[in-house]
Coordinates of C-alpha atoms (C1' of nucleotides) in Angstrom, one line a residue:
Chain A
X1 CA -10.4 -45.5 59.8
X2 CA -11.1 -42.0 59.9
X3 CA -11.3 -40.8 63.8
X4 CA -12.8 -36.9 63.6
X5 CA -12.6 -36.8 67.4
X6 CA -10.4 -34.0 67.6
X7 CA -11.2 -31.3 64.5
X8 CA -9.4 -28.4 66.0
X9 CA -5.8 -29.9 66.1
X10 CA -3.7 -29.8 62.4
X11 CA -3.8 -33.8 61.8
X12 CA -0.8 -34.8 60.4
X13 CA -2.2 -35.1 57.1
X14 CA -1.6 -39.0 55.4
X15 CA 0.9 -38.8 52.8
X16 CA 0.2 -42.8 51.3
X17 CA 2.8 -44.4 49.0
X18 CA 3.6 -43.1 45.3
X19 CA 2.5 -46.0 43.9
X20 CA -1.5 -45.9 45.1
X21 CA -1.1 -42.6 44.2
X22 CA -0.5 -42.7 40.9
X23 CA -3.3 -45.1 40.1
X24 CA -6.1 -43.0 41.3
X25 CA -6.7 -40.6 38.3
X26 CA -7.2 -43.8 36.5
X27 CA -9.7 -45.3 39.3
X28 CA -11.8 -41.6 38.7
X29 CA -11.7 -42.2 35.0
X30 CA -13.4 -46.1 35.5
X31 CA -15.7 -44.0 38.4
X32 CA -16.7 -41.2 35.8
X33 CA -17.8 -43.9 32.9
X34 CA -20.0 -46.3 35.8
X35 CA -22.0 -43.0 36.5
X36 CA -22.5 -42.3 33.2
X37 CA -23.5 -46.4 32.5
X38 CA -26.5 -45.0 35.2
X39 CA -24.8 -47.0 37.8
X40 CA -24.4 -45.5 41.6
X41 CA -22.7 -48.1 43.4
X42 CA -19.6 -49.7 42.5
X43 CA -17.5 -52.7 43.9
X44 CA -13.7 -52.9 44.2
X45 CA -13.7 -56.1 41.7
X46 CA -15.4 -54.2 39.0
X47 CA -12.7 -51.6 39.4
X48 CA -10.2 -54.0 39.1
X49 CA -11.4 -55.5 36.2
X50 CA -11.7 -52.4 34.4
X51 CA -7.9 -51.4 35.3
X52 CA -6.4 -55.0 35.1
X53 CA -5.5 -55.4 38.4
X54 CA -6.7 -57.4 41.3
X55 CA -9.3 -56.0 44.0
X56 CA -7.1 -55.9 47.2
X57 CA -4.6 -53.8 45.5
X58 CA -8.0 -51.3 44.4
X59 CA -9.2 -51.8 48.0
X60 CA -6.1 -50.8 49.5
X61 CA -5.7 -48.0 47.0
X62 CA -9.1 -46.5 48.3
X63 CA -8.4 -46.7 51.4
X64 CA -5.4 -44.2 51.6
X65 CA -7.9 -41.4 50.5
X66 CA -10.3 -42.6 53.8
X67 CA -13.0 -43.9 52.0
X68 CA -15.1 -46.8 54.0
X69 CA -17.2 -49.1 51.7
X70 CA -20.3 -51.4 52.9
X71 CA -19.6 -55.3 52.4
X72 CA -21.8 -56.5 50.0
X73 CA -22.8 -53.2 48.0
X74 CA -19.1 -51.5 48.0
X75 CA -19.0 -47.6 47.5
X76 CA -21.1 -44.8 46.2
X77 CA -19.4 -43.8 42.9
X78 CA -20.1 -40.4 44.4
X79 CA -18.8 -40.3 47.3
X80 CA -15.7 -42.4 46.3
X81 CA -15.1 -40.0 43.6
X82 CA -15.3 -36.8 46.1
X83 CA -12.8 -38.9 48.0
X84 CA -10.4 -39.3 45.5
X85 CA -10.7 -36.0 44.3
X86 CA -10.6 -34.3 47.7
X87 CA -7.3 -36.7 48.7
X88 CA -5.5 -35.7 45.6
X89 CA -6.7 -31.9 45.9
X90 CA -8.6 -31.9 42.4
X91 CA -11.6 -31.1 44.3
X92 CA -11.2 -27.4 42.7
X93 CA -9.1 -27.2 40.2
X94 CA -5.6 -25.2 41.3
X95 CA -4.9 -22.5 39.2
X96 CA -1.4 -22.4 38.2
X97 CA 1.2 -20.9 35.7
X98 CA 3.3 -22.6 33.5
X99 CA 6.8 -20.6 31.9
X100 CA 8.0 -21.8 28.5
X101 CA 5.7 -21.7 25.8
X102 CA 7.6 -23.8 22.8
X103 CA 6.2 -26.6 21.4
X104 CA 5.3 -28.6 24.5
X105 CA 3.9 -25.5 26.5
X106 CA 1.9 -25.3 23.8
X107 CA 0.1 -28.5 23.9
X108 CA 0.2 -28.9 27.6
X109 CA -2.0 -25.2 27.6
X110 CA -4.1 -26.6 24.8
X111 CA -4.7 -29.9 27.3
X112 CA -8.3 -28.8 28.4
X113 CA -8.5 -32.7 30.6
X114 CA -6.2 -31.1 33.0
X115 CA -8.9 -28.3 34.4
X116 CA -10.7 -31.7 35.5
X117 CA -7.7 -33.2 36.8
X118 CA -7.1 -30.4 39.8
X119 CA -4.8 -27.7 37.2
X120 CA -5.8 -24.7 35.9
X121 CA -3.7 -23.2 34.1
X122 CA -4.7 -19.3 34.4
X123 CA -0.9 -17.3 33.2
X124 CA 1.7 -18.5 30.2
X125 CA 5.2 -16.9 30.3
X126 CA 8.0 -17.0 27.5
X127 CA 11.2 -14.7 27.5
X128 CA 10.6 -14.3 23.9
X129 CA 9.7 -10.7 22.8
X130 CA 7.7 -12.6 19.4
X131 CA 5.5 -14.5 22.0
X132 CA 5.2 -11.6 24.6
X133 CA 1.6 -10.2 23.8
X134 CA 0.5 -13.4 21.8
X135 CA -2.7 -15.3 22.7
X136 CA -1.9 -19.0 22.6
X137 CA -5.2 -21.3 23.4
X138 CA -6.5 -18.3 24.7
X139 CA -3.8 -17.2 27.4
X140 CA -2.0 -13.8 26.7
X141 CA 1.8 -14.5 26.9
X142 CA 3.5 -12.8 29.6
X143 CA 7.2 -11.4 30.0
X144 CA 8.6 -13.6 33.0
X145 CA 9.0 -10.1 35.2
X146 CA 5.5 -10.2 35.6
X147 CA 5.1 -13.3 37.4
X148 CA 6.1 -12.7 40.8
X149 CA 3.8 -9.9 41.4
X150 CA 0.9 -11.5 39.5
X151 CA 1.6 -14.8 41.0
X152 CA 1.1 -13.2 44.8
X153 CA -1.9 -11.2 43.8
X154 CA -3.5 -14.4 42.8
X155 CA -2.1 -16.7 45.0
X156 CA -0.8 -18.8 42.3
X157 CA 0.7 -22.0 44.5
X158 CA 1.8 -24.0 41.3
X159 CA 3.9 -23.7 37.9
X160 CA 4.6 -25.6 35.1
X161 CA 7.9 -25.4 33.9
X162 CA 8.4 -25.9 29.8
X163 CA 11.4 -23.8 29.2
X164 CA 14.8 -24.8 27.3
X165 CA 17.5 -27.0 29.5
X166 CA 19.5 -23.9 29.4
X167 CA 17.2 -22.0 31.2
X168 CA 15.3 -24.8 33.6
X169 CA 17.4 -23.5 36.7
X170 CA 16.4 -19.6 36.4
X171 CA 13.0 -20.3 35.9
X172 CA 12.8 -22.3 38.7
X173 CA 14.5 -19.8 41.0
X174 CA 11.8 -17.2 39.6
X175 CA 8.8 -19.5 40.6
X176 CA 9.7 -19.9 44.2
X177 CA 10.8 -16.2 43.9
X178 CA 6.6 -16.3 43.0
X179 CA 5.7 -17.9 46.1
X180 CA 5.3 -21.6 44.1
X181 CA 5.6 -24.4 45.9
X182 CA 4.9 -27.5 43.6
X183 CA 6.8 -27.1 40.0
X184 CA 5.6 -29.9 37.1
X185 CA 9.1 -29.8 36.0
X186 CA 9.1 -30.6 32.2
X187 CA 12.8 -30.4 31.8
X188 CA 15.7 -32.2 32.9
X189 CA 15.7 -33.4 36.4
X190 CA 18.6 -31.7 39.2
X191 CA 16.8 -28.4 39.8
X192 CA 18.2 -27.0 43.1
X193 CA 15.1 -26.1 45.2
X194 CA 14.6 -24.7 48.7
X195 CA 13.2 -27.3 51.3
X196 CA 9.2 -27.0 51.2
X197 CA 9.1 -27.0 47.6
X198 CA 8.0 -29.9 45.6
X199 CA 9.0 -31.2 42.3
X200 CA 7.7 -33.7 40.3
X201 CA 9.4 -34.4 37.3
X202 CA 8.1 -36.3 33.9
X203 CA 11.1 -37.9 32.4
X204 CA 9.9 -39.1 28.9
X205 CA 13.0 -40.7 27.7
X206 CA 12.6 -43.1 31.0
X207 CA 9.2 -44.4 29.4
X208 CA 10.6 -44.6 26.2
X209 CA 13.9 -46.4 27.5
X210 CA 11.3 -49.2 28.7
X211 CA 10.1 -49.3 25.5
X212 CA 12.8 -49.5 23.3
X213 CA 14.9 -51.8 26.1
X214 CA 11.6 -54.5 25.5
X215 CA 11.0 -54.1 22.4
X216 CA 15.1 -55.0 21.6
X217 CA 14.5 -58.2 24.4
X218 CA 11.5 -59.5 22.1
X219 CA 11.6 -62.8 21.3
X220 CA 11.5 -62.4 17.4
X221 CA 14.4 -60.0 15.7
X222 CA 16.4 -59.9 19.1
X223 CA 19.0 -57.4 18.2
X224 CA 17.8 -54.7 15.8
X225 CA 14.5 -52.4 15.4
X226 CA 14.6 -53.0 11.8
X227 CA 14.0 -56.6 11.3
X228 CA 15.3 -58.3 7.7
X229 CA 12.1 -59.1 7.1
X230 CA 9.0 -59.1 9.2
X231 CA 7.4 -62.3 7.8
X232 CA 10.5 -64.7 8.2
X233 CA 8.9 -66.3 11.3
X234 CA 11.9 -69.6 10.7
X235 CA 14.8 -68.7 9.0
X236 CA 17.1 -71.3 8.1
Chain B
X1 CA 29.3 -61.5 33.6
X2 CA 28.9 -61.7 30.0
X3 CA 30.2 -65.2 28.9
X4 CA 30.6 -64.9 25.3
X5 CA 31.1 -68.9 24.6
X6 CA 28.0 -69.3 22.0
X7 CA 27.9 -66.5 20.1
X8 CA 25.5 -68.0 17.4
X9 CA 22.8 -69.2 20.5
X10 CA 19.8 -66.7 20.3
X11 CA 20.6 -66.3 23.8
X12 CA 17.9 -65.0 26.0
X13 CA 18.3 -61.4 26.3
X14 CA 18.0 -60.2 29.7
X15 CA 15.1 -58.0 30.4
X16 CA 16.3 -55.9 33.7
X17 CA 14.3 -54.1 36.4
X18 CA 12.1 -51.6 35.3
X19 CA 13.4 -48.9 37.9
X20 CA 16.9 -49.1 36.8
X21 CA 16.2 -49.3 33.2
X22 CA 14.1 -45.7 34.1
X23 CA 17.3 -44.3 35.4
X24 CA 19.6 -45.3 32.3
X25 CA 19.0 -41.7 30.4
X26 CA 19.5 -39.9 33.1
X27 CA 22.8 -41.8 33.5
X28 CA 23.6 -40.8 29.7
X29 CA 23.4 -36.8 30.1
X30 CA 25.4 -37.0 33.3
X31 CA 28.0 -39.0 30.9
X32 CA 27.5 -36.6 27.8
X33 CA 28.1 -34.0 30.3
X34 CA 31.4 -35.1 31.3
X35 CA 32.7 -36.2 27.8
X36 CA 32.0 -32.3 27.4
X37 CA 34.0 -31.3 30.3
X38 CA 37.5 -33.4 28.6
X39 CA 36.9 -36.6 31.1
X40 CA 37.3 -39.9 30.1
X41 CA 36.7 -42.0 32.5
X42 CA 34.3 -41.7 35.8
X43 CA 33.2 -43.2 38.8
X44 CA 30.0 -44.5 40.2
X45 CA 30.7 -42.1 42.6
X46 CA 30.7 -39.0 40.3
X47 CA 27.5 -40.2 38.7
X48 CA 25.9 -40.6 41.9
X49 CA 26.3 -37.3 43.0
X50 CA 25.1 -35.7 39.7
X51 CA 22.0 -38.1 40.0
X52 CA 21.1 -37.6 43.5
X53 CA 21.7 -41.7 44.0
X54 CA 24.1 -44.0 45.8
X55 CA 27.1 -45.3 44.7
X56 CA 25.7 -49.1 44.4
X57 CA 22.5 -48.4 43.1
X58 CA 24.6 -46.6 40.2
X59 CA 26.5 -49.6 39.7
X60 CA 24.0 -52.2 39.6
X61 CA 22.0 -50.2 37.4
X62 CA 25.1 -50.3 34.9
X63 CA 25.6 -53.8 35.0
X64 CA 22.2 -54.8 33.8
X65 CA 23.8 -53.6 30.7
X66 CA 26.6 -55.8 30.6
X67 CA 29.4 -52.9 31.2
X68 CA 32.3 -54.0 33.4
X69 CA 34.7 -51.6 34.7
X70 CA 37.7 -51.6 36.4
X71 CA 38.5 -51.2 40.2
X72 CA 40.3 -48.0 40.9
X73 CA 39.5 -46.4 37.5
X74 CA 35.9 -47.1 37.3
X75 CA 34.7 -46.9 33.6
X76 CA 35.5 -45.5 30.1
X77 CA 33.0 -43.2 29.6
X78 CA 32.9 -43.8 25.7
X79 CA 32.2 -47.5 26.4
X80 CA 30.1 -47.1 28.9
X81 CA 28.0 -44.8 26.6
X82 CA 27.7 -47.4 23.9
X83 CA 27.0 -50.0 26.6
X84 CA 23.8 -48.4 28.3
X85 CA 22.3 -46.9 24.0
X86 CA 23.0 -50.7 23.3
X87 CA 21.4 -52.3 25.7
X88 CA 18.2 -49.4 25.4
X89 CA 18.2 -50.3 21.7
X90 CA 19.4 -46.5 21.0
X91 CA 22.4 -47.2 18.9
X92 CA 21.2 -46.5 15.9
X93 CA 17.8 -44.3 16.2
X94 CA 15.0 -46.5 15.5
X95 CA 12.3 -45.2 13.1
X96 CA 8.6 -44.4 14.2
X97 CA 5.3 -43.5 12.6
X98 CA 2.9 -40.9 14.9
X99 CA -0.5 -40.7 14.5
X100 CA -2.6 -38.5 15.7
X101 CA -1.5 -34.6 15.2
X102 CA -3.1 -32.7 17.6
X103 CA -1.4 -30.2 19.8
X104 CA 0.5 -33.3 21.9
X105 CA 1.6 -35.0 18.3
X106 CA 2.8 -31.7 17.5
X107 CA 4.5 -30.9 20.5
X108 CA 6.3 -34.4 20.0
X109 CA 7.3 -34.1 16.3
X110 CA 9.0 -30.4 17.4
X111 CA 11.3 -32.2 20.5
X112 CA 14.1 -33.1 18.1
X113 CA 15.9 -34.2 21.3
X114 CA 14.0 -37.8 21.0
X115 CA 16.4 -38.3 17.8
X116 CA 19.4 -38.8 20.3
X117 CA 16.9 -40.8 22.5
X118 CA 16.4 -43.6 19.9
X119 CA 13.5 -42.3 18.3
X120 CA 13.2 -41.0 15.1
X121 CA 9.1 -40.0 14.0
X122 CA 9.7 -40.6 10.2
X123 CA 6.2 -40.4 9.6
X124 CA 2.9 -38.4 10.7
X125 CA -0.3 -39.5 10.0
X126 CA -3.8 -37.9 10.8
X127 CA -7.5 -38.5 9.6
X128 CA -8.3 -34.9 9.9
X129 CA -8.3 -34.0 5.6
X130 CA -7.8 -30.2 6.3
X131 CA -4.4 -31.8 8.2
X132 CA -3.5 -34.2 5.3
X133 CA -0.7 -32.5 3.5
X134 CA 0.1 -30.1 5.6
X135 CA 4.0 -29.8 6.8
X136 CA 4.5 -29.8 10.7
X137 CA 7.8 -29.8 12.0
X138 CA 9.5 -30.9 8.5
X139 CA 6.8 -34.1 7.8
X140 CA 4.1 -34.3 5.6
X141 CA 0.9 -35.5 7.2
X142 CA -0.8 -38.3 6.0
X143 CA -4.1 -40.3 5.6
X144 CA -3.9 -43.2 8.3
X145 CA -4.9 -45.6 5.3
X146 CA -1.8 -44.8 4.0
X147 CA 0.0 -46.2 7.5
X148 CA 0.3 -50.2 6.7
X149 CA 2.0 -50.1 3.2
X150 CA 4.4 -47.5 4.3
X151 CA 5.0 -49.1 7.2
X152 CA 6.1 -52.6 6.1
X153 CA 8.1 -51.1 3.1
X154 CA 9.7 -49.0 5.3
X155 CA 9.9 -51.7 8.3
X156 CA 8.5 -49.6 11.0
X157 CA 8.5 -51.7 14.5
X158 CA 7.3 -48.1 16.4
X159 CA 4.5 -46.3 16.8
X160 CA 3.5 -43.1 18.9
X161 CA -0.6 -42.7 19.3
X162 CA -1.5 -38.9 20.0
X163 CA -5.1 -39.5 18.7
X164 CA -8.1 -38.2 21.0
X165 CA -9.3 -40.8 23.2
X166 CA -12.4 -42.3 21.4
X167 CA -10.2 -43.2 18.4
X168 CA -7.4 -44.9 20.5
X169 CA -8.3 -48.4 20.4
X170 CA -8.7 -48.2 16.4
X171 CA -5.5 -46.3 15.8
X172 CA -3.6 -49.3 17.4
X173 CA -5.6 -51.6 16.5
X174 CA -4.6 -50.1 12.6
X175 CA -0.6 -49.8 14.2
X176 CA -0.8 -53.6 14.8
X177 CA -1.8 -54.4 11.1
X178 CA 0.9 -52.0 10.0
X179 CA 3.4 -54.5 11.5
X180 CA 4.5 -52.1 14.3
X181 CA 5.6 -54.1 17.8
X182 CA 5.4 -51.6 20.2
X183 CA 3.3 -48.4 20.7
X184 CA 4.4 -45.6 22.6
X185 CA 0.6 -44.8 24.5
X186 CA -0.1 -41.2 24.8
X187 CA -3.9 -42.1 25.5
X188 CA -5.4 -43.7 27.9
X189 CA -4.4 -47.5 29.2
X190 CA -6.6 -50.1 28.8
X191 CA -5.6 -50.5 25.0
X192 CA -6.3 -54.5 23.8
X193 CA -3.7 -55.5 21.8
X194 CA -2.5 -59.4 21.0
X195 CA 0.5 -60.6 22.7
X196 CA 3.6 -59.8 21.6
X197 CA 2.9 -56.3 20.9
X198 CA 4.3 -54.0 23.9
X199 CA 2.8 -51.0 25.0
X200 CA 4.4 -48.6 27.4
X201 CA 1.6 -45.6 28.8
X202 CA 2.3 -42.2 29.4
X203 CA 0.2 -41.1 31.8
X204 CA 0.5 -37.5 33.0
X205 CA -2.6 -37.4 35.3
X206 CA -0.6 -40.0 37.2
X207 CA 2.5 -37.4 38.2
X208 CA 0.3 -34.5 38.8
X209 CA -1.8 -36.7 40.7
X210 CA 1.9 -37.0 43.3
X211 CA 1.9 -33.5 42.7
X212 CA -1.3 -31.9 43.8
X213 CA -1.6 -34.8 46.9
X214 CA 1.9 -33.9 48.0
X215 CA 1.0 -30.2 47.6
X216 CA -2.4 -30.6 50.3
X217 CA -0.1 -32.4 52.2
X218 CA 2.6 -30.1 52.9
X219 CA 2.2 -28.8 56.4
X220 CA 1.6 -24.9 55.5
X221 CA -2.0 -24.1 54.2
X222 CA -2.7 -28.5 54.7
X223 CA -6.0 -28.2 53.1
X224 CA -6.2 -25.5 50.8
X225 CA -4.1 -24.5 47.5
X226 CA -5.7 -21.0 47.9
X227 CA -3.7 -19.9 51.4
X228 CA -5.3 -17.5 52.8
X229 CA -2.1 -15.2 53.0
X230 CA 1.2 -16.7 52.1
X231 CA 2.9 -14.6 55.0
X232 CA 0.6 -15.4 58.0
X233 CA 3.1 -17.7 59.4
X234 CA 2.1 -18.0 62.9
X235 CA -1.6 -16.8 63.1
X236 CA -2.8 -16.1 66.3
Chain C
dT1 C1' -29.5 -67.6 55.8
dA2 C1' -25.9 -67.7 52.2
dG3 C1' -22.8 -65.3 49.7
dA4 C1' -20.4 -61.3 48.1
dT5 C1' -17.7 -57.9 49.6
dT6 C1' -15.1 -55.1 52.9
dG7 C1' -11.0 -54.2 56.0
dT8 C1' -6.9 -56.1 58.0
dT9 C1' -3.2 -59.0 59.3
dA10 C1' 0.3 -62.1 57.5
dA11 C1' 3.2 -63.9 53.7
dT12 C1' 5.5 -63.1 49.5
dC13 C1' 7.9 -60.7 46.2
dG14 C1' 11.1 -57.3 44.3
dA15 C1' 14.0 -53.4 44.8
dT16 C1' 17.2 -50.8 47.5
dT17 C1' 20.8 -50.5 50.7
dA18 C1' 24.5 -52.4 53.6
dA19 C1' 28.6 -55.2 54.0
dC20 C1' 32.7 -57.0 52.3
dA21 C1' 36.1 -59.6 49.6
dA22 C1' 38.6 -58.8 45.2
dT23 C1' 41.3 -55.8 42.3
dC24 C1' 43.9 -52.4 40.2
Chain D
dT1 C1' 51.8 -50.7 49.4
dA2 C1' 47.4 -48.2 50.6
dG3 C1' 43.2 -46.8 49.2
dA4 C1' 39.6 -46.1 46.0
dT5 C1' 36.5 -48.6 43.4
dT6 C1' 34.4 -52.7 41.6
dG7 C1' 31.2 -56.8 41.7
dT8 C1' 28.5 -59.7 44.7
dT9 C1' 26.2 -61.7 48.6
dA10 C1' 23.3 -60.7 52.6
dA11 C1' 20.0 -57.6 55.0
dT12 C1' 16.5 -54.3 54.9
dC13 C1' 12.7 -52.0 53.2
dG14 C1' 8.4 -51.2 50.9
dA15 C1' 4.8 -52.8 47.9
dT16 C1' 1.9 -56.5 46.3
dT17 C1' -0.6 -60.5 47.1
dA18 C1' -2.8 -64.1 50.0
dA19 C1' -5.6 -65.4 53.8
dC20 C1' -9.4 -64.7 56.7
dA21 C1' -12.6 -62.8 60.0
dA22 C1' -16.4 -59.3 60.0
dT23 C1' -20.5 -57.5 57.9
dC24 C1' -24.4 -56.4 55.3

DNA sequence: TAGATTGTTAATCGATTAACAATC
DNA sequence: TAGATTGTTAATCGATTAACAATC
């Protein structure tokens, strides 16, 4: 799969589909709990069962990262973890900044999975003179002026962006004013971004659209969230 | 396309593709937006633009909801609204329990916006007693034991699970007994649960995981998010 | 060896996009 | 009317799943 015949020349580096993508953080969670079971080899089947899903789809997953099993014995759960992590750069945690600390900034800084999931986050920013100066989960709160230089200096190359609708746009511009080039974007999505930078927005209300939208399709009580009674399995 | 003829038929309520039902909020600020701005009607067109989509996808994403407009005009934007918040189940805002108030159940009863998004956290609960009591963000917390007889009384069908990861399984498994239908999964999937009980997973690991992969990918600095100097473009 | 597992090619499935007639 | 827009059918695209030879 992988040809290392020609080091020297910039490979054009794989990009592999969303979808595989966003399955591997859960892959290294299965990986992490299999080493600690003792266990140092692992098969794609045992993956699969412990993700509900079926082993082609894991084998095909792993392969986008370059891994190369052995038939019979499958992969190292060491090595397949360093390929995971090293695909998804998580092999050191990036350190990165994050602007708007209300109530979400908040918990995302007091998140301490994410410095094992490739993001450190190393500077908090907030507008807000109250904050400026506060310690919140042990980062000093900055005044957003300070980021650019800051953000050079320490070759911050991410930023996590918590701040008010109103202001998603300006904050933005002042991160790739930083040098960022991947934003988490935690508000609406639309921001108007320079070519080379990356956005990857979470969109809660889509998750909880799927939710709401089944739960109203359900079988039982089709057309209301509040039932006339729960127990009424054959009304009359 | 809806045939009204047997109104008293439970008739089977269409489900819809996931991937449009994602884009359905997005479709409601864009419409919010242009009530605001004195419009009354609009245009696949316009919403396409102001989503970043195509005119068709736009329009067969409406029509999952059962919305039919009009050539030339396109769509009354006050119908249209109620059309896509009835079909989401976000008419009226349903009412939810959280459990689980840690810095992410926090940050979630502080987002007042999920009140317009059909969700309304009427209740908190948490096992930790120096919690119990407490006020956060306008709710009382309470004991988890507490959850079922509240819930039924109060005909809960939602629930949000913030709890750390090593309680998850029993948090829902105490949700279910409560009567609630559908859990809104803030921990990790994998969650057993009988049949009939929907689960949608909110998995951050799994967008920073496109993130960071997209970032290492990105020709400049390909296998490094520390570059050695931002502004070597061209190094010798 | 026999059998489990890998990697890969082909078939299926579902979502997106294109094409176009119908309509206001 | 002419033209913009809708709803729908057909074509394309991408991801998932099935099938199978290769391998340890």
């Amino acid at each position: 799969m992988q040809q290392p015949s020609e080091p020297s020349k910039p490979r054009p580096m794989p990009l592999g589909p969303t979808p595989s993508i966003r399955r591997l953080p859960r892959y290294l969670e299965v990986l992490e709990a299999e080493l600690a079971k003792g266990h140092t080899q692992i098969s794609c089947t045992t993956i699969a069962e412990a993700t509900g899903q079926i082993a082609v789809q894991v084998r095909k997953d792993l392969a986008i990262t370059g891994i190369v099993g052995r038939p019979r014995t499958g992969y190292q759960i060491a090595a397949l973890t360093d390929s995971i992590k090293s695909f998804l750069g998580w092999s050191d945690s990036c350190e990165a900044f994050l602007i708007g600390v209300g109530s979400l900034g908040r918990a995302i800084l007091g998140y301490s999975d994410f410095k094992q999931h490739g993001l450190d986050i190393v500077g908090a920013f907030d507008a807000d003179p109250s904050k400026i100066g506060s310690l919140v989960h042990g980062r000093q709160i900055l005044h957003p002026s300070k980021m650019p230089n800051l953000a050079r200096r320490m070759n911050i190359t991410i930023g996590v962006l918590c701040v008010p609708q109103k202001f998603a746009q300006d904050a933005a511009d002042l991160m790739v004013q930083s040098g960022i080039r991947a934003i988490w974007n935690f508000t609406r999505p639309g921001l108007k971004l320079p070519p080379g930078v990356i956005v990857e927005t979470v969109q809660l209300t889509a998750t909880l659209a799927v939710l709401t939208s089944r739960l109203k399709a359900m079988p039982k009580d089709p057309n209301t969230c509040i039932p006339a009674s729960i127990h009424s399995k054959n009304r009359p």
